[in-house]
PDB file of C-alpha atoms and ligand atoms in Angstrom:
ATOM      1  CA  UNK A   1     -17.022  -2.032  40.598  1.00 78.00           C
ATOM      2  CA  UNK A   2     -16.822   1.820  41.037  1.00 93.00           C
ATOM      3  CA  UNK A   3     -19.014   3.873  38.161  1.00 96.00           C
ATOM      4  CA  UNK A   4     -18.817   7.438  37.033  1.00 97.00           C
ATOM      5  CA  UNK A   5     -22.388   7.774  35.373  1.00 97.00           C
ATOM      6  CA  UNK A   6     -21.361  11.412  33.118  1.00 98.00           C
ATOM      7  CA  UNK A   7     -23.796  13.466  31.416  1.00 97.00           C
ATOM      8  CA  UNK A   8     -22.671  13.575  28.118  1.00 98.00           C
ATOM      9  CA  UNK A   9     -19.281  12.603  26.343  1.00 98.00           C
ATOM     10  CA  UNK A  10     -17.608  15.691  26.979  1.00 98.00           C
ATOM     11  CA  UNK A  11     -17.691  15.183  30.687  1.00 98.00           C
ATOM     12  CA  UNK A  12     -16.944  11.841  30.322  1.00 98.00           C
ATOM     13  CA  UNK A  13     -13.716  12.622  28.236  1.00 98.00           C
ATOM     14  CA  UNK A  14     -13.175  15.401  31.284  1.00 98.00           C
ATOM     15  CA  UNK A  15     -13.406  13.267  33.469  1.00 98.00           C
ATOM     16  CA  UNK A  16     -10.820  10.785  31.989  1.00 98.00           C
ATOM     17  CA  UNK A  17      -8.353  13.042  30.926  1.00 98.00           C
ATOM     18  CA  UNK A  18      -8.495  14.266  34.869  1.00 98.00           C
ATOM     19  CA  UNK A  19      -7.883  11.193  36.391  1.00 98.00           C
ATOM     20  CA  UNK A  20      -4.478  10.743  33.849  1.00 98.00           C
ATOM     21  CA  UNK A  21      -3.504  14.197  34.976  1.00 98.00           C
ATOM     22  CA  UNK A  22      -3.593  13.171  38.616  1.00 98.00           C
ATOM     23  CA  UNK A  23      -2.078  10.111  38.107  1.00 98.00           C
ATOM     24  CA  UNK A  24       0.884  11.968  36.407  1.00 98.00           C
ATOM     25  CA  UNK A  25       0.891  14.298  39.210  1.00 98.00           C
ATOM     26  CA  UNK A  26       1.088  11.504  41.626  1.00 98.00           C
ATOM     27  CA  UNK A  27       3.276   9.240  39.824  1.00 98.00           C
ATOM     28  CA  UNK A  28       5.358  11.527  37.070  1.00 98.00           C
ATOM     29  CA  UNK A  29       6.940   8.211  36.245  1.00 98.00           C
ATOM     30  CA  UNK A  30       4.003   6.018  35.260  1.00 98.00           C
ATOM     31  CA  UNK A  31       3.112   3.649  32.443  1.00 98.00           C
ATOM     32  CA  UNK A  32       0.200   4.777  30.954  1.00 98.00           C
ATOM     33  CA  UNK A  33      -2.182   3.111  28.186  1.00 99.00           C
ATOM     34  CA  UNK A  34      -4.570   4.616  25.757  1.00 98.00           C
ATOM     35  CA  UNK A  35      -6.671   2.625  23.578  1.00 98.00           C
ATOM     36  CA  UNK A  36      -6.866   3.326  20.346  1.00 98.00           C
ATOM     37  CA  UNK A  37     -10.612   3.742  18.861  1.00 97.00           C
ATOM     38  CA  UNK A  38     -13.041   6.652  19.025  1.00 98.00           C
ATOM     39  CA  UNK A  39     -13.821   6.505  22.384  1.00 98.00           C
ATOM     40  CA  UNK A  40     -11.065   8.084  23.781  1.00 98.00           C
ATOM     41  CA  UNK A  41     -10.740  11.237  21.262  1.00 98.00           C
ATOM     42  CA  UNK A  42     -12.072  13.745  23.685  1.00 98.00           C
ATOM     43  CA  UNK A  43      -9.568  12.411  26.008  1.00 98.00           C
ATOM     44  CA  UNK A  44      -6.706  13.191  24.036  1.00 98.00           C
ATOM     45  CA  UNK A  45      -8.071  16.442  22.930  1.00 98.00           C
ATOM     46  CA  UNK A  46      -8.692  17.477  26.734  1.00 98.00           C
ATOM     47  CA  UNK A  47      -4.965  16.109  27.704  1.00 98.00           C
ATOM     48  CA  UNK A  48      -3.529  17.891  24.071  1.00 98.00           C
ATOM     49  CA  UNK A  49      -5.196  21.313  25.197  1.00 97.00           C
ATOM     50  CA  UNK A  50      -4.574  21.190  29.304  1.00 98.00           C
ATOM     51  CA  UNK A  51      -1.135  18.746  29.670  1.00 97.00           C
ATOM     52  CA  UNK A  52       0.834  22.033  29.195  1.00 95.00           C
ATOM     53  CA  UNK A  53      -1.760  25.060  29.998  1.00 96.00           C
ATOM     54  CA  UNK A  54      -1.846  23.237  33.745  1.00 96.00           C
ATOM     55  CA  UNK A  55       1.828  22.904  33.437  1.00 96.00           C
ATOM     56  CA  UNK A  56       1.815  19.062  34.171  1.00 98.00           C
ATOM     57  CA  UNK A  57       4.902  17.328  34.659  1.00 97.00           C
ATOM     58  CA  UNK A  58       4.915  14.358  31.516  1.00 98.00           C
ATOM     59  CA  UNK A  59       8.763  14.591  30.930  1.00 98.00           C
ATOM     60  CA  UNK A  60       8.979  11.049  32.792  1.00 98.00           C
ATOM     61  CA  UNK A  61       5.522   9.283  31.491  1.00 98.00           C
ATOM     62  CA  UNK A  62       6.051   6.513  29.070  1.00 98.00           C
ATOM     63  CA  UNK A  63       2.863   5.523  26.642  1.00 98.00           C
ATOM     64  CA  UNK A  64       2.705   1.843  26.192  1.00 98.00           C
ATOM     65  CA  UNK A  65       0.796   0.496  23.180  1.00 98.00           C
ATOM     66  CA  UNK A  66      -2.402  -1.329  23.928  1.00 98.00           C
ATOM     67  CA  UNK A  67      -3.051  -2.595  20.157  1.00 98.00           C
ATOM     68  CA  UNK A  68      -2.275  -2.189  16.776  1.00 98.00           C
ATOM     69  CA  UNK A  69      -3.881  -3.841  13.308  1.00 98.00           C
ATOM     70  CA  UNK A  70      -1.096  -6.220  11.972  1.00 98.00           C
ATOM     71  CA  UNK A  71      -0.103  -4.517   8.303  1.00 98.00           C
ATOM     72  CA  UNK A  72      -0.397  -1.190   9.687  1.00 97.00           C
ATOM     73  CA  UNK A  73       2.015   1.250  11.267  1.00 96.00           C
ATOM     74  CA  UNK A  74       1.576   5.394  11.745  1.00 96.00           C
ATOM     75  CA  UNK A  75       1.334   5.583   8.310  1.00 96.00           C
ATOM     76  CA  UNK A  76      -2.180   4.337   7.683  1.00 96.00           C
ATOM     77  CA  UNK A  77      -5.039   6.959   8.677  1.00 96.00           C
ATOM     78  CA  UNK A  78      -6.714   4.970  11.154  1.00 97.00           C
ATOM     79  CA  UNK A  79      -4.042   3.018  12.482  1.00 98.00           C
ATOM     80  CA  UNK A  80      -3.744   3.186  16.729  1.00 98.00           C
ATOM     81  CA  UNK A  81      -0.599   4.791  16.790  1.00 98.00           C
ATOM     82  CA  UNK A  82      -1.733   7.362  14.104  1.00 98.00           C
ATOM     83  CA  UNK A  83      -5.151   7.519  16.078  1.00 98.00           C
ATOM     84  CA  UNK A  84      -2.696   8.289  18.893  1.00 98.00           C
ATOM     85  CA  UNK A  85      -0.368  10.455  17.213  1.00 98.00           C
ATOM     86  CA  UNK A  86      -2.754  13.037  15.833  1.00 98.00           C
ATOM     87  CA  UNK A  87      -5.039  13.239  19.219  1.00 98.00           C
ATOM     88  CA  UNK A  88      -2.373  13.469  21.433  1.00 98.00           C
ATOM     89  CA  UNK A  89       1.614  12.635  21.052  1.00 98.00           C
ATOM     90  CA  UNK A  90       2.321  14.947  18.139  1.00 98.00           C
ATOM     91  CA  UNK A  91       0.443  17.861  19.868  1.00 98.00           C
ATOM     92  CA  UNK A  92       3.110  17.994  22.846  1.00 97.00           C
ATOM     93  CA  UNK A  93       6.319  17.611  23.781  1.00 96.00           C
ATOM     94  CA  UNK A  94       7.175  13.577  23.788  1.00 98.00           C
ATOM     95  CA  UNK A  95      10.457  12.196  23.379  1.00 98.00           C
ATOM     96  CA  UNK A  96      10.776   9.154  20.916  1.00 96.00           C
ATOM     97  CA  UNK A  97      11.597   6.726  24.149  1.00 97.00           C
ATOM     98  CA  UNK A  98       8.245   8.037  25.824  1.00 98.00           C
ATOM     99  CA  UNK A  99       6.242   6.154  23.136  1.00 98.00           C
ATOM    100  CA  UNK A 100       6.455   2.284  22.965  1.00 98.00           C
ATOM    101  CA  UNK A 101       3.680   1.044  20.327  1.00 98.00           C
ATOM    102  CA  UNK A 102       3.401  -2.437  18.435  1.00 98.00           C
ATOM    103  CA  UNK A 103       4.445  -1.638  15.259  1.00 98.00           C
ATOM    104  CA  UNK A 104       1.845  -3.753  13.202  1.00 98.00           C
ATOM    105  CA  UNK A 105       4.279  -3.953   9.697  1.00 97.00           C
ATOM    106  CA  UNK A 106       6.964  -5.053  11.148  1.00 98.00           C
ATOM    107  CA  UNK A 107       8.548  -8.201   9.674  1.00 97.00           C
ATOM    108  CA  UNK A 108       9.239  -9.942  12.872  1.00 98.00           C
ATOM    109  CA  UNK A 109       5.596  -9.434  14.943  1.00 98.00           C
ATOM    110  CA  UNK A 110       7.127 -11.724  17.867  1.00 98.00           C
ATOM    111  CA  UNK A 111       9.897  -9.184  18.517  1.00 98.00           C
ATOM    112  CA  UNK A 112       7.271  -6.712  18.677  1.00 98.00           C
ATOM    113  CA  UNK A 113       5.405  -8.283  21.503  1.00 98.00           C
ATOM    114  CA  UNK A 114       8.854  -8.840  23.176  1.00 98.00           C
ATOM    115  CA  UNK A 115       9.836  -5.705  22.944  1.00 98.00           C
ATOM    116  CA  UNK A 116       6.104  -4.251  24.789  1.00 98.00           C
ATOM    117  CA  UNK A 117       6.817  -7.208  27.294  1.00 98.00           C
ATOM    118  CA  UNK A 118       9.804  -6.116  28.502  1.00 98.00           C
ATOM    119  CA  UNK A 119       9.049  -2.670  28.886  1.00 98.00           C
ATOM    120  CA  UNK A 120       5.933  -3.521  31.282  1.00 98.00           C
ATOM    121  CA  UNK A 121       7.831  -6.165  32.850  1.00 98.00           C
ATOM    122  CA  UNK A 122      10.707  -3.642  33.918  1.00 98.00           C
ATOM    123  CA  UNK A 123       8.042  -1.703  35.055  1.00 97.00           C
ATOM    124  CA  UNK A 124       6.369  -4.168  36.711  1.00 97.00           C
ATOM    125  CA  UNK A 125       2.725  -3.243  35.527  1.00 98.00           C
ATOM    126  CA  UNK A 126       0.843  -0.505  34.011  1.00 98.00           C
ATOM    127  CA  UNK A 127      -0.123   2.344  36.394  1.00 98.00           C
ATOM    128  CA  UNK A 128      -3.049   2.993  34.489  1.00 98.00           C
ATOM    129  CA  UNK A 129      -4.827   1.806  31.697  1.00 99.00           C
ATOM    130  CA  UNK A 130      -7.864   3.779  29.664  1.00 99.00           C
ATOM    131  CA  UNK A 131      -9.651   1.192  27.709  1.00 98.00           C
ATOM    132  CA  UNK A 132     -12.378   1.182  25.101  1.00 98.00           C
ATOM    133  CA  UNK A 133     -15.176  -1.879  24.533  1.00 98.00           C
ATOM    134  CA  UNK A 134     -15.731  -3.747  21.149  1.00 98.00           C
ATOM    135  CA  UNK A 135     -19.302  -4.346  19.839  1.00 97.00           C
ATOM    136  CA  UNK A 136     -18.997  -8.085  21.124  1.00 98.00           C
ATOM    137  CA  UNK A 137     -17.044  -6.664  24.439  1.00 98.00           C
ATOM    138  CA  UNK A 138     -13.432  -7.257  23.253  1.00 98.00           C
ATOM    139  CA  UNK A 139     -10.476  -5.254  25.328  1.00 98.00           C
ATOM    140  CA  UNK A 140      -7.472  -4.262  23.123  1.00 98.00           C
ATOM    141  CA  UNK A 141      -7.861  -7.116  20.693  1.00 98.00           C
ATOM    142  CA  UNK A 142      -8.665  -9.755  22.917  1.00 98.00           C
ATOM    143  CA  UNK A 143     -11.287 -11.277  20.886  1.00 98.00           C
ATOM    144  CA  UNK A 144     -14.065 -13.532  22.668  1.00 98.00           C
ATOM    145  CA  UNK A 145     -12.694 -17.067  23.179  1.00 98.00           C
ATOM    146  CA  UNK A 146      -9.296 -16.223  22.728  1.00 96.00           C
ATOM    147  CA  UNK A 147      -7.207 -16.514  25.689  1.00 98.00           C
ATOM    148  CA  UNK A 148      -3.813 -14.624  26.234  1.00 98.00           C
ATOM    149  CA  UNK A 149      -1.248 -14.033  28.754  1.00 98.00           C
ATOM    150  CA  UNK A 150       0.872 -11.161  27.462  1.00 98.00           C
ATOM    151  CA  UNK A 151       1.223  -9.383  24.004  1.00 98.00           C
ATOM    152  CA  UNK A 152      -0.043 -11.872  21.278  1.00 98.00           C
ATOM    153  CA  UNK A 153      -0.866 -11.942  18.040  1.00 98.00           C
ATOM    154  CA  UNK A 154      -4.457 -12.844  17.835  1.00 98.00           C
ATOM    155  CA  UNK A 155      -7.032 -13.324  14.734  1.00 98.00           C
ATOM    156  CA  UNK A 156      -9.808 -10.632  14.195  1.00 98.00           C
ATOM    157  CA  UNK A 157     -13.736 -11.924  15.223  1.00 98.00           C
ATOM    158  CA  UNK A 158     -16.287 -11.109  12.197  1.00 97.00           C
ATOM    159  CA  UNK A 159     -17.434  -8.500  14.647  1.00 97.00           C
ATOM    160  CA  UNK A 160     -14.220  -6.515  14.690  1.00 97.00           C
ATOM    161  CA  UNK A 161     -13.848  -6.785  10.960  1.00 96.00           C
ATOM    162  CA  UNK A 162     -17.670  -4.909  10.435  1.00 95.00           C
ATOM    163  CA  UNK A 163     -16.875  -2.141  12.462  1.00 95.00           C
ATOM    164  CA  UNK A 164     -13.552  -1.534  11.255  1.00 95.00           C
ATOM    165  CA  UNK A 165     -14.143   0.306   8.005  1.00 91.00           C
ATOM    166  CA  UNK A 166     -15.365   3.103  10.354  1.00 95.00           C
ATOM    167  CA  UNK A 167     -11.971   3.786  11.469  1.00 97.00           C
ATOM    168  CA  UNK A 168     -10.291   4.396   7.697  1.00 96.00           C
ATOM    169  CA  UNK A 169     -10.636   6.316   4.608  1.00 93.00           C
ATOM    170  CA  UNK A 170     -10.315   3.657   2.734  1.00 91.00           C
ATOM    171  CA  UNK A 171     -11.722  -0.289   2.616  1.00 92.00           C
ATOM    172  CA  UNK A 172      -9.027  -2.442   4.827  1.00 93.00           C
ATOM    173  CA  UNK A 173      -8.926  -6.443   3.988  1.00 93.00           C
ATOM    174  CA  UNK A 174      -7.337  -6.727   7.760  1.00 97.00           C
ATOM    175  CA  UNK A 175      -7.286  -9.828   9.536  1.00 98.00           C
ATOM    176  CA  UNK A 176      -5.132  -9.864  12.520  1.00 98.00           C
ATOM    177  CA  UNK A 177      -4.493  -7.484  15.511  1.00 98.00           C
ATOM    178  CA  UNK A 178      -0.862  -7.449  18.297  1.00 98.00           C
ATOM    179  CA  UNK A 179      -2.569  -6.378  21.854  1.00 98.00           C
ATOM    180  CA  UNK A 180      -1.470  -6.644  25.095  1.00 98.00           C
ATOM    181  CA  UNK A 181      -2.505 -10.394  26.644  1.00 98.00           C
ATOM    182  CA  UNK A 182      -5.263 -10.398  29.668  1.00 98.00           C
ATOM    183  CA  UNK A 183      -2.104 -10.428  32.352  1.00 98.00           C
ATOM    184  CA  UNK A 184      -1.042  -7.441  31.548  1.00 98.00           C
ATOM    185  CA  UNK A 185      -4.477  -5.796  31.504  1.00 98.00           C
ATOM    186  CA  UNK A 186      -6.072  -6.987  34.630  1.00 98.00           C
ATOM    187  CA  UNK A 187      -2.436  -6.557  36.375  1.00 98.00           C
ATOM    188  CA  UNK A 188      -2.788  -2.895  35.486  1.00 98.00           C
ATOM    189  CA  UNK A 189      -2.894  -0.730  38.607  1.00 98.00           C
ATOM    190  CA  UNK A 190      -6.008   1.144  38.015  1.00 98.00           C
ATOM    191  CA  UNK A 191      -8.218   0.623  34.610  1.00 98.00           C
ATOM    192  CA  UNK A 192     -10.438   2.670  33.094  1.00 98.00           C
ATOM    193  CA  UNK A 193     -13.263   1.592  30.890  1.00 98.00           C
ATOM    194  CA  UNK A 194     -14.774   3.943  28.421  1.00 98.00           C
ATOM    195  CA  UNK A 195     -18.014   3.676  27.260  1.00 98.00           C
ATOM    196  CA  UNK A 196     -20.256   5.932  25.153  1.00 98.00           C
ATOM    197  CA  UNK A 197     -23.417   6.121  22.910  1.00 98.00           C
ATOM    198  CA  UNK A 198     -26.437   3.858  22.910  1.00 97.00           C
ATOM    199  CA  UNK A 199     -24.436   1.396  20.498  1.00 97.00           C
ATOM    200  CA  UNK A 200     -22.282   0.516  23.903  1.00 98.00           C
ATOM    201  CA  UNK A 201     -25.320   0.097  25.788  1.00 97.00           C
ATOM    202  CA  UNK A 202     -26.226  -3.656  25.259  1.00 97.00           C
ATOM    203  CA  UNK A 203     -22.723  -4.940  25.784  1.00 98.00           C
ATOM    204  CA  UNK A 204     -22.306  -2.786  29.172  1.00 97.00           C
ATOM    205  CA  UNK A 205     -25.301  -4.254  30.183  1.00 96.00           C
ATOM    206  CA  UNK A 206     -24.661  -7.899  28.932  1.00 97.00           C
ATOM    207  CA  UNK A 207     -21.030  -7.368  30.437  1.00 96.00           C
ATOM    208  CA  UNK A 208     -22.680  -6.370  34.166  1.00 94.00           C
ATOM    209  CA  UNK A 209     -24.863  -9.146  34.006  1.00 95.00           C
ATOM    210  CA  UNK A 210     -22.699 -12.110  32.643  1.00 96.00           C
ATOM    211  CA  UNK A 211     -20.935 -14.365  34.502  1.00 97.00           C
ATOM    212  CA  UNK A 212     -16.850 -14.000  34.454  1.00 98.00           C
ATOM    213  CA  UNK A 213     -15.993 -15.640  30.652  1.00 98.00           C
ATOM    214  CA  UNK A 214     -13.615 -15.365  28.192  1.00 98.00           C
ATOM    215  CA  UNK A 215     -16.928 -15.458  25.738  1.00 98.00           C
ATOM    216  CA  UNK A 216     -17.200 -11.749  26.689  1.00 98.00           C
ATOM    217  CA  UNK A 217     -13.498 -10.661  27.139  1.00 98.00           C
ATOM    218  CA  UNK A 218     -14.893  -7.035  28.894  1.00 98.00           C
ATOM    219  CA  UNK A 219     -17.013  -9.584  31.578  1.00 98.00           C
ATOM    220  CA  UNK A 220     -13.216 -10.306  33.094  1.00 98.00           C
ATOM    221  CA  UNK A 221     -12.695  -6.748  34.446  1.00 98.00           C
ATOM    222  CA  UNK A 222     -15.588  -6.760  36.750  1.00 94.00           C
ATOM    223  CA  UNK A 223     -14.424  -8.189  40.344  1.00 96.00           C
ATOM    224  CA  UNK A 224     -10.979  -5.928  39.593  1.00 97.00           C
ATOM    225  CA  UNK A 225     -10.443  -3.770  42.758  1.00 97.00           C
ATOM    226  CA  UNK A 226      -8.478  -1.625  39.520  1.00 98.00           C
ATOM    227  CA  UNK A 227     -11.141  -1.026  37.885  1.00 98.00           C
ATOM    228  CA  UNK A 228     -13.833   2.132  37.420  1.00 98.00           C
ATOM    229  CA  UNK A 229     -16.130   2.155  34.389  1.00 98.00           C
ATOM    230  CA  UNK A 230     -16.735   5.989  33.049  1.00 98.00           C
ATOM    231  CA  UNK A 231     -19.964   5.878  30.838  1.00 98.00           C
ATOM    232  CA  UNK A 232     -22.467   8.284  29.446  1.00 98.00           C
ATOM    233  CA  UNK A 233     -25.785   8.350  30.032  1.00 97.00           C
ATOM    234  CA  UNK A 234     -26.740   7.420  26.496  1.00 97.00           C
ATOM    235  CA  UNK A 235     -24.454   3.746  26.957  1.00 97.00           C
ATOM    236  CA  UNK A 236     -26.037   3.368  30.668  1.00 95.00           C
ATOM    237  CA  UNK A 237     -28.360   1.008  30.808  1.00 82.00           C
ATOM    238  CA  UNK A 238     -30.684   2.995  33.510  1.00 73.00           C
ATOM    239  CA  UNK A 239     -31.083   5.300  30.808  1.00 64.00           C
ATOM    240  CA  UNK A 240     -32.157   2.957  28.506  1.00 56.00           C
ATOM    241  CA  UNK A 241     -35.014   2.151  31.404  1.00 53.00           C
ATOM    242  CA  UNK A 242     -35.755   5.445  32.130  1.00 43.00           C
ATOM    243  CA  UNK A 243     -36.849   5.966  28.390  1.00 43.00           C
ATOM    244  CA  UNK A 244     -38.881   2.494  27.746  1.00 37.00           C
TER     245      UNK A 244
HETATM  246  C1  F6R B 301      -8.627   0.194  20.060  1.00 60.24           C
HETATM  247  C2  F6R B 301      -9.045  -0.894  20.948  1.00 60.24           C
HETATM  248  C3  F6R B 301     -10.422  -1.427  20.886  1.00 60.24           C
HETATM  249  C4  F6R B 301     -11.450  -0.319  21.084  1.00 60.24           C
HETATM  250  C5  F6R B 301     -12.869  -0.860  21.012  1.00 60.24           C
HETATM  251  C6  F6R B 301     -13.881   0.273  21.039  1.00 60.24           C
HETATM  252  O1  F6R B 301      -7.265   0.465  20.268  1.00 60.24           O
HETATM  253  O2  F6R B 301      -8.282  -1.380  21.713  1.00 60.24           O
HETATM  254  O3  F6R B 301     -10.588  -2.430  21.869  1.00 60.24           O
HETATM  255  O4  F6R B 301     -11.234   0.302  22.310  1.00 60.24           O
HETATM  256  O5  F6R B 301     -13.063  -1.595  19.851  1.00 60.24           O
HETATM  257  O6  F6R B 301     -13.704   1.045  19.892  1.00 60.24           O
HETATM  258  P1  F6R B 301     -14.416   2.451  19.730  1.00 60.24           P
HETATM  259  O7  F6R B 301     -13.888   3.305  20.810  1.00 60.24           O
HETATM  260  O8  F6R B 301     -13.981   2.939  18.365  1.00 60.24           O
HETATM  261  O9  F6R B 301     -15.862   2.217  19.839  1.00 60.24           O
END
């Protein structure tokens, strides 16, 4: 498990936003995933402000959807593809087909995780996925105990529900989330987990220590050859050491 300890959350959203950039200079056609959240803001910023000023080739990138709250579309303030939207797709130059997101008020939600199966199934996997870690150490909406394959509709834990008011103007009575299933995470070519602020440190720790278990969704990324955790100091757990 490689891991990029950064100073603060500005390098850490640096450094993020440099390893997409590379990746699209590698790979101009790749499948890329953001997660929704507030962990990856200063990523979008930093990709919204340098995408064009380092005159990166993203004419050929396709964003895949990693979640979305079921009842809510771009619409809502809050929502993951408004989250997305405003930090990064409205800010450059995306064409409509570069952008395939659950739409979470649809009337047909299995069509919607058909449609987001196909698309990484024609691909074959995700070339790179940036992903964010719940209070109890959920990915996308994979909720502890809750086993998936591929995009599923899945029922909110308590913990998701408390949090989620911080995330709209308004109180939200929401009770389900679409995500991508575990295959289509762990099958990802390289993943990125985001962590920052001393709220994230218990569950990075808990997630290093545990054992391999769907009771802590994050714990199943560990022994992936994909993956490379970028944390701050405040969510690293040496930090939390160094100041007891
Ligand atoms: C959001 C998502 C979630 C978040 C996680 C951390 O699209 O998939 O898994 O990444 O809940 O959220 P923040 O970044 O708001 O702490």
């Amino acid at each position: 498990m490689k891991e990029h300890v950064c100073s603060n959350y500005c390098e850490l959203s640096k450094k993020v936003a440099e390893r997409i950039i590379e990746q699209l200079r590698t790979k101009p056609k790749s499948l890329i995933t953001i997660a929704g959240g507030e962990t990856p803001l200063g990523v979008l910023k930093y990709l919204s402000e340098h995408l064009v000023s380092e005159d990166v080739d993203y004419s050929q990138v396709k964003f895949i959807s990693l979640d979305e709250w079921v009842g809510l579309d771009s619409n809502t303030y809050g929502s993951c593809r408004q989250t997305l939207n405003d930090g990064l797709f409205n800010n450059i130059n995306l064409t409509s087909d570069q952008i395939i997101f659950f739409d979470g008020n649809a009337e047909n939600l299995t069509l919607e995780c058909e449609k987001v199966d196909k698309i990484i199934c024609d691909h074959e996997a995700i070339d790179l996925i940036v992903l964010g870690i719940g209070m109890n150490g959920h990915l996308g909406f994979n909720e502890p105990n809750i086993v998936t394959t591929n995009a599923s509709i899945v029922k909110l834990s308590d913990v998701t529900k408390n949090v989620m008011n911080k995330y709209f103007n308004e109180s939200m009575e929401l009770t389900h989330g679409i995500t991508l299933g575990y295959n289509q995470i762990l099958q990802s070519k390289k993943i990125i987990l985001m962590a920052s602020g001393s709220n994230k440190r218990s569950i990075m720790d808990e997630m290093k220590r545990v054992k391999v278990s769907y009771s802590l969704p994050a714990s199943l990324l560990k022994y992936n050859d994909a993956l490379e955790i970028y944390i701050d100091e405040e969510a690293n757990i040496e930090n939390g050491k160094d100041q007891s």
